[in-house]
Short mmCIF file of C-alpha atoms and ligand atoms in Angstrom, two decimals:
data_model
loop_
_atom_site.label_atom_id
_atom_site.label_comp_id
_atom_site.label_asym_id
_atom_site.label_seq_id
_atom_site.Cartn_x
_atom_site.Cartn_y
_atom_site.Cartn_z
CA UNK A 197 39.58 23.73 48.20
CA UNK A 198 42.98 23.92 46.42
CA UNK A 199 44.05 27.20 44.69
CA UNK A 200 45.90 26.81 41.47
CA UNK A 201 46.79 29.61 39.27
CA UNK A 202 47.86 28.65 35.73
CA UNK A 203 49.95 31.21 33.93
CA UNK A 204 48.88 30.97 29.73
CA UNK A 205 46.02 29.65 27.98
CA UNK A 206 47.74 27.79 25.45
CA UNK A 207 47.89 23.72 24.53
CA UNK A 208 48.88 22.88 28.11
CA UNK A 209 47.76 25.81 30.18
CA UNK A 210 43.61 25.08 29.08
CA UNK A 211 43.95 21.30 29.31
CA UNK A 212 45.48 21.73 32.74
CA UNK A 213 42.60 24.37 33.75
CA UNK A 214 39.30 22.16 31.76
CA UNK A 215 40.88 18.86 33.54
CA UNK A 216 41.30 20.84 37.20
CA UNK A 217 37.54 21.86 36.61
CA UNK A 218 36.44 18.99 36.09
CA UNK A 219 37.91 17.21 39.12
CA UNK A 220 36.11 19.77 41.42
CA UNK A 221 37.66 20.37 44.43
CA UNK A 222 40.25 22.96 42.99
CA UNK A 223 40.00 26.69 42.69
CA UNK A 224 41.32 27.02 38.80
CA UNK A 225 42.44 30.61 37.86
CA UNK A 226 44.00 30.96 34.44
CA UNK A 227 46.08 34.15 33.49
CA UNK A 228 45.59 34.82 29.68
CA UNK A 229 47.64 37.28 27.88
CA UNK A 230 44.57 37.56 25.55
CA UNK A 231 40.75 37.45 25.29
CA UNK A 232 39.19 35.05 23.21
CA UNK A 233 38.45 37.48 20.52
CA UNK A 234 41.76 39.15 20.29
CA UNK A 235 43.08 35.48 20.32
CA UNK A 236 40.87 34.79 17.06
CA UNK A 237 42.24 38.00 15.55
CA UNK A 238 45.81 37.48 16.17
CA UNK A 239 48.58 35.37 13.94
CA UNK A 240 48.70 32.21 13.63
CA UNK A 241 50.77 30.45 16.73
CA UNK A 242 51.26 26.81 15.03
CA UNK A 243 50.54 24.14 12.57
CA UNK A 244 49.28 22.22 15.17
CA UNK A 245 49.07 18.97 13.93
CA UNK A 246 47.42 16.23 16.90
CA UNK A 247 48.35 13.01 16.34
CA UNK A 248 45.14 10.65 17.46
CA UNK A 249 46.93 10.14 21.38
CA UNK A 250 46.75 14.27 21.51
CA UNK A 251 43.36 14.10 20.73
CA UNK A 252 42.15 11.24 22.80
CA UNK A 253 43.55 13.44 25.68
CA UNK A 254 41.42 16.54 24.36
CA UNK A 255 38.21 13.87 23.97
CA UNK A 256 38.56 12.70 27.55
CA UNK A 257 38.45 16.19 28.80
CA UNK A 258 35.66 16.84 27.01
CA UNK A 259 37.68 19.08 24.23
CA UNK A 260 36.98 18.02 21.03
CA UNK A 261 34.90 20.17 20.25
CA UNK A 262 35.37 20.71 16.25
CA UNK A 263 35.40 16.95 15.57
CA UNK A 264 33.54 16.57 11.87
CA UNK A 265 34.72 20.58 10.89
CA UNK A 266 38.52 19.90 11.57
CA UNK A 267 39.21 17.99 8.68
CA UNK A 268 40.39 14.15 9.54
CA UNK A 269 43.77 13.08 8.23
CA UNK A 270 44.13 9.59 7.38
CA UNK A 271 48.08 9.52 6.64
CA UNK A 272 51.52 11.23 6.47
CA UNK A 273 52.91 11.01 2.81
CA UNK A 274 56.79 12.02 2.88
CA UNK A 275 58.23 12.57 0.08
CA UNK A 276 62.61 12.79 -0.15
CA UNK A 277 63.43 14.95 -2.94
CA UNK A 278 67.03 13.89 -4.39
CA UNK A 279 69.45 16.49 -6.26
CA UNK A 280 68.63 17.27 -9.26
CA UNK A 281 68.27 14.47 -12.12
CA UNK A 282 67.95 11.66 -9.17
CA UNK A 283 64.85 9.80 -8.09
CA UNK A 284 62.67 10.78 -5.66
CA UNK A 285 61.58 8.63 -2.79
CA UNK A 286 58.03 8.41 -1.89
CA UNK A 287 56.46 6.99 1.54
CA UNK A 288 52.83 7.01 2.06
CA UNK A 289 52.05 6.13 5.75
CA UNK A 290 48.74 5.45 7.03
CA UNK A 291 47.67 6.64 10.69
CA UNK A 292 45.64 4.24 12.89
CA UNK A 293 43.66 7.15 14.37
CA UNK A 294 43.31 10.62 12.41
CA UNK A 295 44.91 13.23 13.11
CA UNK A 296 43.88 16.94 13.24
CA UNK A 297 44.83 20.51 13.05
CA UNK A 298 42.74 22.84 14.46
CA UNK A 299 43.86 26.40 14.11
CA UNK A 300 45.27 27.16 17.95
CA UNK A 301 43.53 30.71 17.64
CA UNK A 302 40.12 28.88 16.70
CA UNK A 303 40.80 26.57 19.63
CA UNK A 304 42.42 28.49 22.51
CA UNK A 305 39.62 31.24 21.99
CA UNK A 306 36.82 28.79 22.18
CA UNK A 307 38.46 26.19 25.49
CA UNK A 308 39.33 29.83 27.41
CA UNK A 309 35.33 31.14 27.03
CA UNK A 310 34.37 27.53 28.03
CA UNK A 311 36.83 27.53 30.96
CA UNK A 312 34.68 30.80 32.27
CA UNK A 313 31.43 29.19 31.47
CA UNK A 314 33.01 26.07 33.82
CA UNK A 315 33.56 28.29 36.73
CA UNK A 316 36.87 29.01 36.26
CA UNK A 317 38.39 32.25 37.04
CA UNK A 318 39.97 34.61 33.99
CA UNK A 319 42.17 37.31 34.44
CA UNK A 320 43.48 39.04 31.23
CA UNK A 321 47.07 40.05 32.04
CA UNK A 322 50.41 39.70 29.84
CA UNK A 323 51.79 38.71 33.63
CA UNK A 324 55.54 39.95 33.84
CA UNK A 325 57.83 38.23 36.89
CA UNK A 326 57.14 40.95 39.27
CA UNK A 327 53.49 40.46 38.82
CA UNK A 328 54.34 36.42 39.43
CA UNK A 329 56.06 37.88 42.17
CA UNK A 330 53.45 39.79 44.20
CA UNK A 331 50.59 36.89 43.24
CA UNK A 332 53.00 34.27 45.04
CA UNK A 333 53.95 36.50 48.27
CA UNK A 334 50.30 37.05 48.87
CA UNK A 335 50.02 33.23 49.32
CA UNK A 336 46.48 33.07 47.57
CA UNK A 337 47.47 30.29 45.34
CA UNK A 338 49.04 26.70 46.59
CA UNK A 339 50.65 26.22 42.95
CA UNK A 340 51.18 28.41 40.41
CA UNK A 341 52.00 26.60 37.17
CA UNK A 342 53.68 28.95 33.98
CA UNK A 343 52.43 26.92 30.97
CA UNK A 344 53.10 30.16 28.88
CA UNK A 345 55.01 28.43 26.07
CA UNK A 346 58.29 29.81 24.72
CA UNK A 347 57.53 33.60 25.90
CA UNK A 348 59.84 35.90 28.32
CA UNK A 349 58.58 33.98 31.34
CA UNK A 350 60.87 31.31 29.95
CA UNK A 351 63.74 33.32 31.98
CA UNK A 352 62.39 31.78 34.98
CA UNK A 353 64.07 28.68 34.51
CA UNK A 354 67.56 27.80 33.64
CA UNK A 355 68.52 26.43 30.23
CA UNK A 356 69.67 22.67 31.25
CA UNK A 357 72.78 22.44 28.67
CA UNK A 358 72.88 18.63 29.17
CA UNK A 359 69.72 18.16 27.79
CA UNK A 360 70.15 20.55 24.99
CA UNK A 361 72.58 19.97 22.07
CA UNK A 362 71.99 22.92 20.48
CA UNK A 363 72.61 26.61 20.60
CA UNK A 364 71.61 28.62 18.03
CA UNK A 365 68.53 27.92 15.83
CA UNK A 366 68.33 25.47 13.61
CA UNK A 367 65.42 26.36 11.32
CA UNK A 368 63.86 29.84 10.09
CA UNK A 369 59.98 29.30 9.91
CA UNK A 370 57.39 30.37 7.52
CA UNK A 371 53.98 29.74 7.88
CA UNK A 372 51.03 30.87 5.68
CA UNK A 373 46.87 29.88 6.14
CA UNK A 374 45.88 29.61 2.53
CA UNK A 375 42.50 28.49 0.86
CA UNK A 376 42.15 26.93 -2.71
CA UNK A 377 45.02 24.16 -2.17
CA UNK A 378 44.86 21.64 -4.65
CA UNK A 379 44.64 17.40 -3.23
CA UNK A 380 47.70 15.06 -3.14
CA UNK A 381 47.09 13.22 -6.57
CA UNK A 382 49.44 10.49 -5.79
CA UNK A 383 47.65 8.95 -3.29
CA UNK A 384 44.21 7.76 -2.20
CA UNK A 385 45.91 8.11 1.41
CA UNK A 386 43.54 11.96 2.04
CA UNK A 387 43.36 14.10 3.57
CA UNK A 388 47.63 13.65 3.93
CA UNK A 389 50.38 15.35 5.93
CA UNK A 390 52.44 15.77 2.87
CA UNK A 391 55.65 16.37 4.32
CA UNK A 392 58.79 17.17 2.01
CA UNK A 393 62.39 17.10 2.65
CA UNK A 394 64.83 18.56 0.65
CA UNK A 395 68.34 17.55 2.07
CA UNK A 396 70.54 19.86 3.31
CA UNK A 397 67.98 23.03 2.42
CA UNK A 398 64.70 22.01 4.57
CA UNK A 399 61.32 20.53 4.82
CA UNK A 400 57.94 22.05 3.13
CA UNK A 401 54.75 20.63 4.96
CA UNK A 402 51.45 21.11 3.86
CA UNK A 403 48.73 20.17 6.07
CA UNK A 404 45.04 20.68 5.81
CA UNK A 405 43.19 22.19 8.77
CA UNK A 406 40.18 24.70 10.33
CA UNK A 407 40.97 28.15 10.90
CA UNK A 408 39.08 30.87 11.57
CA UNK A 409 37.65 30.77 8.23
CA UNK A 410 36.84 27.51 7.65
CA UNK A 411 38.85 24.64 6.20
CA UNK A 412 41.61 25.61 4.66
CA UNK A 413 45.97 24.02 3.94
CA UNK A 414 48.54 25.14 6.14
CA UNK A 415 51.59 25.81 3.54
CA UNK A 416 54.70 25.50 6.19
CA UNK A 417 58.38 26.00 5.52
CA UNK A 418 61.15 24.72 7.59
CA UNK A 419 64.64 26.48 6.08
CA UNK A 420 68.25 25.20 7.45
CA UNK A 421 69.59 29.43 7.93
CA UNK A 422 71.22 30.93 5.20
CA UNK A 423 70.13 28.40 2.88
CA UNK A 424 68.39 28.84 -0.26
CA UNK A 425 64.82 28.46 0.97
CA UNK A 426 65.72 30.97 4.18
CA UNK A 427 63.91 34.06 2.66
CA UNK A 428 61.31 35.20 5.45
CA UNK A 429 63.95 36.83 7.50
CA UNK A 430 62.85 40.30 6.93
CA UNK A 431 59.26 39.36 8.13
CA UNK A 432 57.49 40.26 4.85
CA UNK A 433 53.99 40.89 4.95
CA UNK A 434 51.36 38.40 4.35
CA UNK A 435 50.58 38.61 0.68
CA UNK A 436 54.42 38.93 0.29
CA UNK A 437 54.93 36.07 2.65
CA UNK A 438 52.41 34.13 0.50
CA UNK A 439 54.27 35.32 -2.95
CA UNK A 440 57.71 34.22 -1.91
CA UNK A 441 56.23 30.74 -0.18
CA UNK A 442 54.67 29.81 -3.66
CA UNK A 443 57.63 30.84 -5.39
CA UNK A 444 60.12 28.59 -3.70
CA UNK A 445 57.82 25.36 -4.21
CA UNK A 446 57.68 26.38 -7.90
CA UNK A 447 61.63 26.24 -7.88
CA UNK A 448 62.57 23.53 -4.70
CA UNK A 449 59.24 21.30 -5.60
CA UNK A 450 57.84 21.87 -8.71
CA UNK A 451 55.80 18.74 -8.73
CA UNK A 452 54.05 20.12 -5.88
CA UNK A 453 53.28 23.83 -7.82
CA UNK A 454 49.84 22.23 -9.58
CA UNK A 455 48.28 21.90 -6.11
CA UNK A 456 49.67 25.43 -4.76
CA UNK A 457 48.69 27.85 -7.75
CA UNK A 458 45.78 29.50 -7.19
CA UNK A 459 46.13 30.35 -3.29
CA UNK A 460 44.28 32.80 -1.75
CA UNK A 461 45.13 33.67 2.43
CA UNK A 462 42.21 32.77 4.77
CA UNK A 463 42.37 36.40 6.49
CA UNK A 464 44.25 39.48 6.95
CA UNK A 465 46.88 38.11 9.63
CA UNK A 466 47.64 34.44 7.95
CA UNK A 467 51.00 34.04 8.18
CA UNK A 468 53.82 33.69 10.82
CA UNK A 469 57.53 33.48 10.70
CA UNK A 470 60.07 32.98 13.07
CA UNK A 471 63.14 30.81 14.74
CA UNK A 472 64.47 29.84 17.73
CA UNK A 473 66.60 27.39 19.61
CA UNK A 474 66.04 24.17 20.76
CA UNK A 475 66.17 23.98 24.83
CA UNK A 476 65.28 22.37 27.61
CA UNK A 477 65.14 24.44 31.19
CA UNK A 478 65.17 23.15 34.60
CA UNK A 479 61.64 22.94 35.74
CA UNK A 480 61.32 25.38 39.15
CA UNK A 481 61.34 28.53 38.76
CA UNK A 482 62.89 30.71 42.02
CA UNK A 483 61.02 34.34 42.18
CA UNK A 484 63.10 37.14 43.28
CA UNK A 485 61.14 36.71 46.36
CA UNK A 486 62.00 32.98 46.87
CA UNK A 487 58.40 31.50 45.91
CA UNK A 488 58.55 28.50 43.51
CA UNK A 489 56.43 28.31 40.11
CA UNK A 490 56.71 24.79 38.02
CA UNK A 491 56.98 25.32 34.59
CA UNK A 492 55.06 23.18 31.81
CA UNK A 493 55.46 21.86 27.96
CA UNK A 494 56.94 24.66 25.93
CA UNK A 495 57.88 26.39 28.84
CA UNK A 496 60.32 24.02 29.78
CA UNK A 497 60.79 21.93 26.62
CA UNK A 498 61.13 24.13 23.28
CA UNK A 499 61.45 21.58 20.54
CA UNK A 500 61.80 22.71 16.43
CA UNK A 501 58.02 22.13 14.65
CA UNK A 502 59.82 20.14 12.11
CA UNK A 503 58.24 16.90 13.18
CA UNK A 504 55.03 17.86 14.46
CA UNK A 505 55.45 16.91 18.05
CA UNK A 506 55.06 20.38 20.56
CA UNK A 507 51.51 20.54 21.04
CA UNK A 508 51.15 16.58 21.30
CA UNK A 509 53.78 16.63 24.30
CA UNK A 510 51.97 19.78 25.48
CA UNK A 511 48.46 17.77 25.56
CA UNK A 512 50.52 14.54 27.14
CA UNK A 513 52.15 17.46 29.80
CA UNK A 514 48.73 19.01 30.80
CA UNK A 515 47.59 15.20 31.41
CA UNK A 516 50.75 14.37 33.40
CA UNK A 517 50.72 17.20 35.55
CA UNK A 518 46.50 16.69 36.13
CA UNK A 519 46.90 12.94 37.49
CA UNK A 520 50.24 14.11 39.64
CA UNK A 521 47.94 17.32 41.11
CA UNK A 522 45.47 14.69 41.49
CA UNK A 523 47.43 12.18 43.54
CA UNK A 524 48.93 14.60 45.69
CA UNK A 525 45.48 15.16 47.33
CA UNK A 526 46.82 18.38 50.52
CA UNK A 527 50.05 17.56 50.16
CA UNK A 528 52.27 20.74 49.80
CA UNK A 529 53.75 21.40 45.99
CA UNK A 530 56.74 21.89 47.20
CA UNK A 531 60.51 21.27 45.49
CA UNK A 532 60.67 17.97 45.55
CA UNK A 533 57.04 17.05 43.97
CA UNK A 534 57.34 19.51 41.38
CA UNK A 535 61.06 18.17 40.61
CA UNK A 536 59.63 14.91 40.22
CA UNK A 537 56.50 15.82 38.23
CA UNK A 538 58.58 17.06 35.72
CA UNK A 539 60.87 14.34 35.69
CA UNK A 540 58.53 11.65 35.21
CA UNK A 541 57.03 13.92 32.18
CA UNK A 542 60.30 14.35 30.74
CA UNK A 543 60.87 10.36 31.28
CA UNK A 544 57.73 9.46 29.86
CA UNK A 545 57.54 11.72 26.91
CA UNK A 546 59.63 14.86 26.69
CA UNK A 547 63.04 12.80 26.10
CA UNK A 548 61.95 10.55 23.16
CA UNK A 549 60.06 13.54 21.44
CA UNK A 550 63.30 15.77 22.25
CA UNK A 551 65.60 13.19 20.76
CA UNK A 552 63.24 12.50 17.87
CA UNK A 553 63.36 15.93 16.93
CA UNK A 554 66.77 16.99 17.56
CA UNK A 555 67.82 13.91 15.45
CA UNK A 556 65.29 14.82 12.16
CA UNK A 557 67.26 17.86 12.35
CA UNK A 558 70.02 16.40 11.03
CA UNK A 559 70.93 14.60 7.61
CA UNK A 560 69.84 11.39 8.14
CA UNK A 561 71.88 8.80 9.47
CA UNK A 562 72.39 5.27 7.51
CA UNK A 563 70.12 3.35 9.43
CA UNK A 564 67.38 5.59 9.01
CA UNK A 565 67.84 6.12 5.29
CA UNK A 566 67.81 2.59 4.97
CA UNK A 567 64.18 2.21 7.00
CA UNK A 568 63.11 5.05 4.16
CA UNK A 569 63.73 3.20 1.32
CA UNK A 570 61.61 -0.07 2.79
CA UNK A 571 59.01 1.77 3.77
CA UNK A 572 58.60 3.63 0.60
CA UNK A 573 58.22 -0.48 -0.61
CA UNK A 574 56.61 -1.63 2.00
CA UNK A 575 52.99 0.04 3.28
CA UNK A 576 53.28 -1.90 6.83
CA UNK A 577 56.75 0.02 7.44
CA UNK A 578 55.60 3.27 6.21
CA UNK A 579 52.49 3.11 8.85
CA UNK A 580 54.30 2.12 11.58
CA UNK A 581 56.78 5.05 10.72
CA UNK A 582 53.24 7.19 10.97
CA UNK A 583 52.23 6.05 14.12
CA UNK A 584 55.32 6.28 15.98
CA UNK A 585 55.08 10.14 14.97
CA UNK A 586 51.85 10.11 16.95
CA UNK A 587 53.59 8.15 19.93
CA UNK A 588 57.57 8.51 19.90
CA UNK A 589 57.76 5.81 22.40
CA UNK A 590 57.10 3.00 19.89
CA UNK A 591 60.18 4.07 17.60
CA UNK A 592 62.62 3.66 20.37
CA UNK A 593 63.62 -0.56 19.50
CA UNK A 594 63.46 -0.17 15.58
CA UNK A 595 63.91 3.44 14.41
CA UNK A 596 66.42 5.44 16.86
CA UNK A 597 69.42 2.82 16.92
CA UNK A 598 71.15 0.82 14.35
CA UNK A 599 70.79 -2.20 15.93
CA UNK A 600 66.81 -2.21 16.56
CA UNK A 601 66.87 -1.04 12.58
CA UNK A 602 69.20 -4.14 11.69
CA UNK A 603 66.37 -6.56 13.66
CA UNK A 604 63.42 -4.99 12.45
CA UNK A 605 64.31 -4.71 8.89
CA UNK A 606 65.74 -8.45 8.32
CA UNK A 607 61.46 -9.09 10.31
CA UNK A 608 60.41 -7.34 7.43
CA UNK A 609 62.77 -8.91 4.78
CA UNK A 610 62.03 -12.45 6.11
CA UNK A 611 58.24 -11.96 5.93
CA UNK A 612 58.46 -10.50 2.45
CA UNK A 613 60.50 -13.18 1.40
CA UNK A 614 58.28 -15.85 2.97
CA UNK A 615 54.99 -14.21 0.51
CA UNK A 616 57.09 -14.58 -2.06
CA UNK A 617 57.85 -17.80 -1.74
C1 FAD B 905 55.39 27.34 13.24
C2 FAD B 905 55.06 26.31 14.26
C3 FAD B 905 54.43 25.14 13.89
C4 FAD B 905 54.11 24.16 14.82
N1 FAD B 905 53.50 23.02 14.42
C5 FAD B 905 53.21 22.05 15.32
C6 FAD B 905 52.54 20.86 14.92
O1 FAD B 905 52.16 20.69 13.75
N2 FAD B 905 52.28 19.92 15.87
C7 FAD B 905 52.67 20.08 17.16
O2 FAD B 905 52.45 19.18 17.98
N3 FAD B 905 53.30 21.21 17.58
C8 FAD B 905 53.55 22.20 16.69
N4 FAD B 905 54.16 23.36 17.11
C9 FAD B 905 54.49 23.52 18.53
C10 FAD B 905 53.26 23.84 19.36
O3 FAD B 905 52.54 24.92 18.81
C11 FAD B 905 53.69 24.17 20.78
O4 FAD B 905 54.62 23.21 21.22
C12 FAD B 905 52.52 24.18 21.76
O5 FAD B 905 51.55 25.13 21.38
C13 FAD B 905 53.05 24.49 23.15
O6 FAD B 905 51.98 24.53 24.06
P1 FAD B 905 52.14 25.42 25.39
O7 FAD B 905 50.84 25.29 26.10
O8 FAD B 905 53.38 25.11 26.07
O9 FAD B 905 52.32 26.90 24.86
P2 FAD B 905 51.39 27.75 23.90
O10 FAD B 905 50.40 26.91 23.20
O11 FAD B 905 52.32 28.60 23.10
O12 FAD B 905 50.55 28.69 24.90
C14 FAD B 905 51.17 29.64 25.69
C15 FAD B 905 50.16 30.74 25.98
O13 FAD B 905 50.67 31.59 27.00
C16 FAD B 905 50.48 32.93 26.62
N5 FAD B 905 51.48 33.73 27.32
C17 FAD B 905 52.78 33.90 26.98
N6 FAD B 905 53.38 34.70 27.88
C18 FAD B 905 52.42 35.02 28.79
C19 FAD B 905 52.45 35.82 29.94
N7 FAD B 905 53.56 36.45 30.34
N8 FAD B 905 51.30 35.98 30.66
C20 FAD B 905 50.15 35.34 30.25
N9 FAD B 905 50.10 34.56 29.15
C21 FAD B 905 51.22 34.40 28.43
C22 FAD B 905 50.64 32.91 25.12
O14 FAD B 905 50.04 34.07 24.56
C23 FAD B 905 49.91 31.63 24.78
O15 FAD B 905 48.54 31.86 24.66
C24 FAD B 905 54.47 24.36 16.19
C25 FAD B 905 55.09 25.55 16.58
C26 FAD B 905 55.38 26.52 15.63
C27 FAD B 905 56.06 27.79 16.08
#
């Protein structure tokens, strides 16, 4: 029986452990920095929105286990606010599959217990390196996997500059849990993603989802730093946090402030702020002992939240790394098949979702303004523009490069012209 040891019970790290379980044949332990309970009383960790491929990965492991509480949402409505005086541009996208987000502390607390009622092994331990370091000399284990998101284990493994444009970070974020949110009233398109930009300043997302408390809206600000909406530096408390969220939406998106004034937080630690930089790292990890540890999703791959996409590539990681554990029945995990695991994750998904999201940090360039204002007219557009959120491969030929805009755009201005007709 195979030994693997699984450093953090996060997105990944569970997925991994539940879909090792279920296998049989391997020997699953998971190191958790946190019980269940002190998960479920800690911050927030995300907005975790799962598009429905995420999800599907969750229901084939046998995961989805808050289907019918987690609310069900049917479409991303984005709005593009325009200086002040101009129009504003409004897409309403509808998803093929629903997406959900399930409060990661609601989640992770409830997969780790089940992972222990499996017959996996739990071991409560903030690991540091040398404690990485002793577990791999002993030989116990014949992989150990850090899948311990963007944490200080992330010094294992070196920043890969070609793969990562950026240096500093590029958003502040500001989270808050609230209850009493108010519906979209522009749309029948609910429950919605309603995702706002505000060029050059940030993003404000509001998202409904289950926490701890029951449903509630996730209220989530992405600010460019130093900008105007860049005020959660200081780490205010929560009903300051809350106070200072609502604020800016009354003065950045007023049209919004209807559905946002009578908030109330869904507990005592609802909020979470933060930044950091974009990177990707190198995925093998040397121990100061010479044994090798792999490193997984946000481990490896830190992308911004802006577009929803680190906890879907997490889900598609933890099923990429299953099937290539799978297929390498006794075969050693040595340098080469971990090198190539992670390569053929990063090819698969990690590089479109990287470039994706590094690129809706930016202003928007011409070609994809100009597949914003037809999909604003056009439904069709605006829900294929949905989907490819939930699977970044299908926007590579139409949405990343002028050319596949050019194409897809005179499809769309051909068949509109032929209903006319
Ligand atoms: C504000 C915000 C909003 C987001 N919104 C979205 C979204 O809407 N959709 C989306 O897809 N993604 C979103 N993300 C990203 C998403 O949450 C992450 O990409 C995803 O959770 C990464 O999964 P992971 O398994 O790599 O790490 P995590 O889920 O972070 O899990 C890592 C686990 O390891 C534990 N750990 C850390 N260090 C150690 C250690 N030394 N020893 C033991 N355990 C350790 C941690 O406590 C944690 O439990 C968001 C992120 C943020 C910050």
């Amino acid at each position: 029986m195979r030994r693997i040891l699984i450093v953090g019970a996060g997105q990944c790290g569970l997925l991994l452990g539940h879909g090792l379980l279920r296998a049989g044949d391997y020997d699953v332990t998971i190191l958790s920095a946190r019980t269940p309970d002190e998960l479920r009383r800690s911050r927030p960790t995300s907005t975790q929105v799962m598009f429905g491929p995420a999800v599907a990965v969750e229901q084939r492991l046998g995961l989805d286990l808050w289907a019918g509480d987690t609310p069900d949402i049917a479409g991303l409505h984005w709005t593009v606010a325009a200086p002040p005086g101009g129009d504003r541009l409004d897409i309403y996208g509808a998803l093929d599959t629903p997406a959900r987000s399930t409060d990661q502390r609601v989640k992770m607390a409830g997969w780790l217990e089940l992972f222990e009622e499996l017959g996996g092994t739990v071991h409560t331990k903030e690991a540091a390196i040398g404690d990485l370091d002793e577990i791999a000399e002993s030989g116990h284990y014949d992989l150990i996997v850090i899948a311990a998101g963007r944490g200080d284990l992330t010094a294992l493994f070196d920043r890969d500059p070609s793969r990562s444009p950026y240096t500093t970070p590029q958003r502040g974020l500001a989270a808050a849990y609230v209850h009493g949110m108010g519906r979209d009233p522009d749309t029948d398109l609910w429950p919605n993603v309603t995702f706002t930009v505000l060029p050059g300043a940030g993003e404000l997302i509001l998202i409904p989802a289950l926490t701890t408390t029951g449903q509630c809206d996730i209220l989530f600000w992405e600010a460019v730093p130093g900008g105007p909406l860049d005020v959660f530096g200081d780490r205010p408390g929560p009903d300051e946090h809350l106070t200072r969220a609502v604020g800016l939406i009354r003065e950045h998106t007023p049209w919004l402030y209807e559905r946002c004034a009578h908030l109330e937080l869904t507990d005592p630690h609802a909020t979470l702020t933060g930044r950091f930089t974009p990177t990707v790292r190198r995925p093998i990890g040397e121990l100061p002992s010479g044994g090798l540890v792999l490193g997984a999703a946000d481990a490896l791959v830190t992308n911004d939240p802006v577009v929803a996409q680190g906890a879907n590539a997490a889900a598609r990681c933890a099923a990429a790394y299953l099937a290539a554990i799978l297929d390498h029945g006794d075969d050693p995990f040595d340098r080469d098949w971990m090198h190539n695991t992670f390569e053929r994750f990063w090819a698969d998904t990690a590089e479109r979702v990287t470039n994706l999201t590094n690129g809706m940090l930016q202003p928007p360039p011409e070609h994809v303004q100009r597949i914003l204002a037809t999909a604003a007219r056009h439904p069709e557009v605006a829900s294929r523009l949905a989907n490819g959120f939930a699977d970044p491969n299908s926007l590579t030929d139409w949405f990343m490069t002028p050319d596949g805009a050019d194409r897809y755009l005179s499809q769309v201005a051909a068949h509109a012209g032929q209903l006319a007709v």
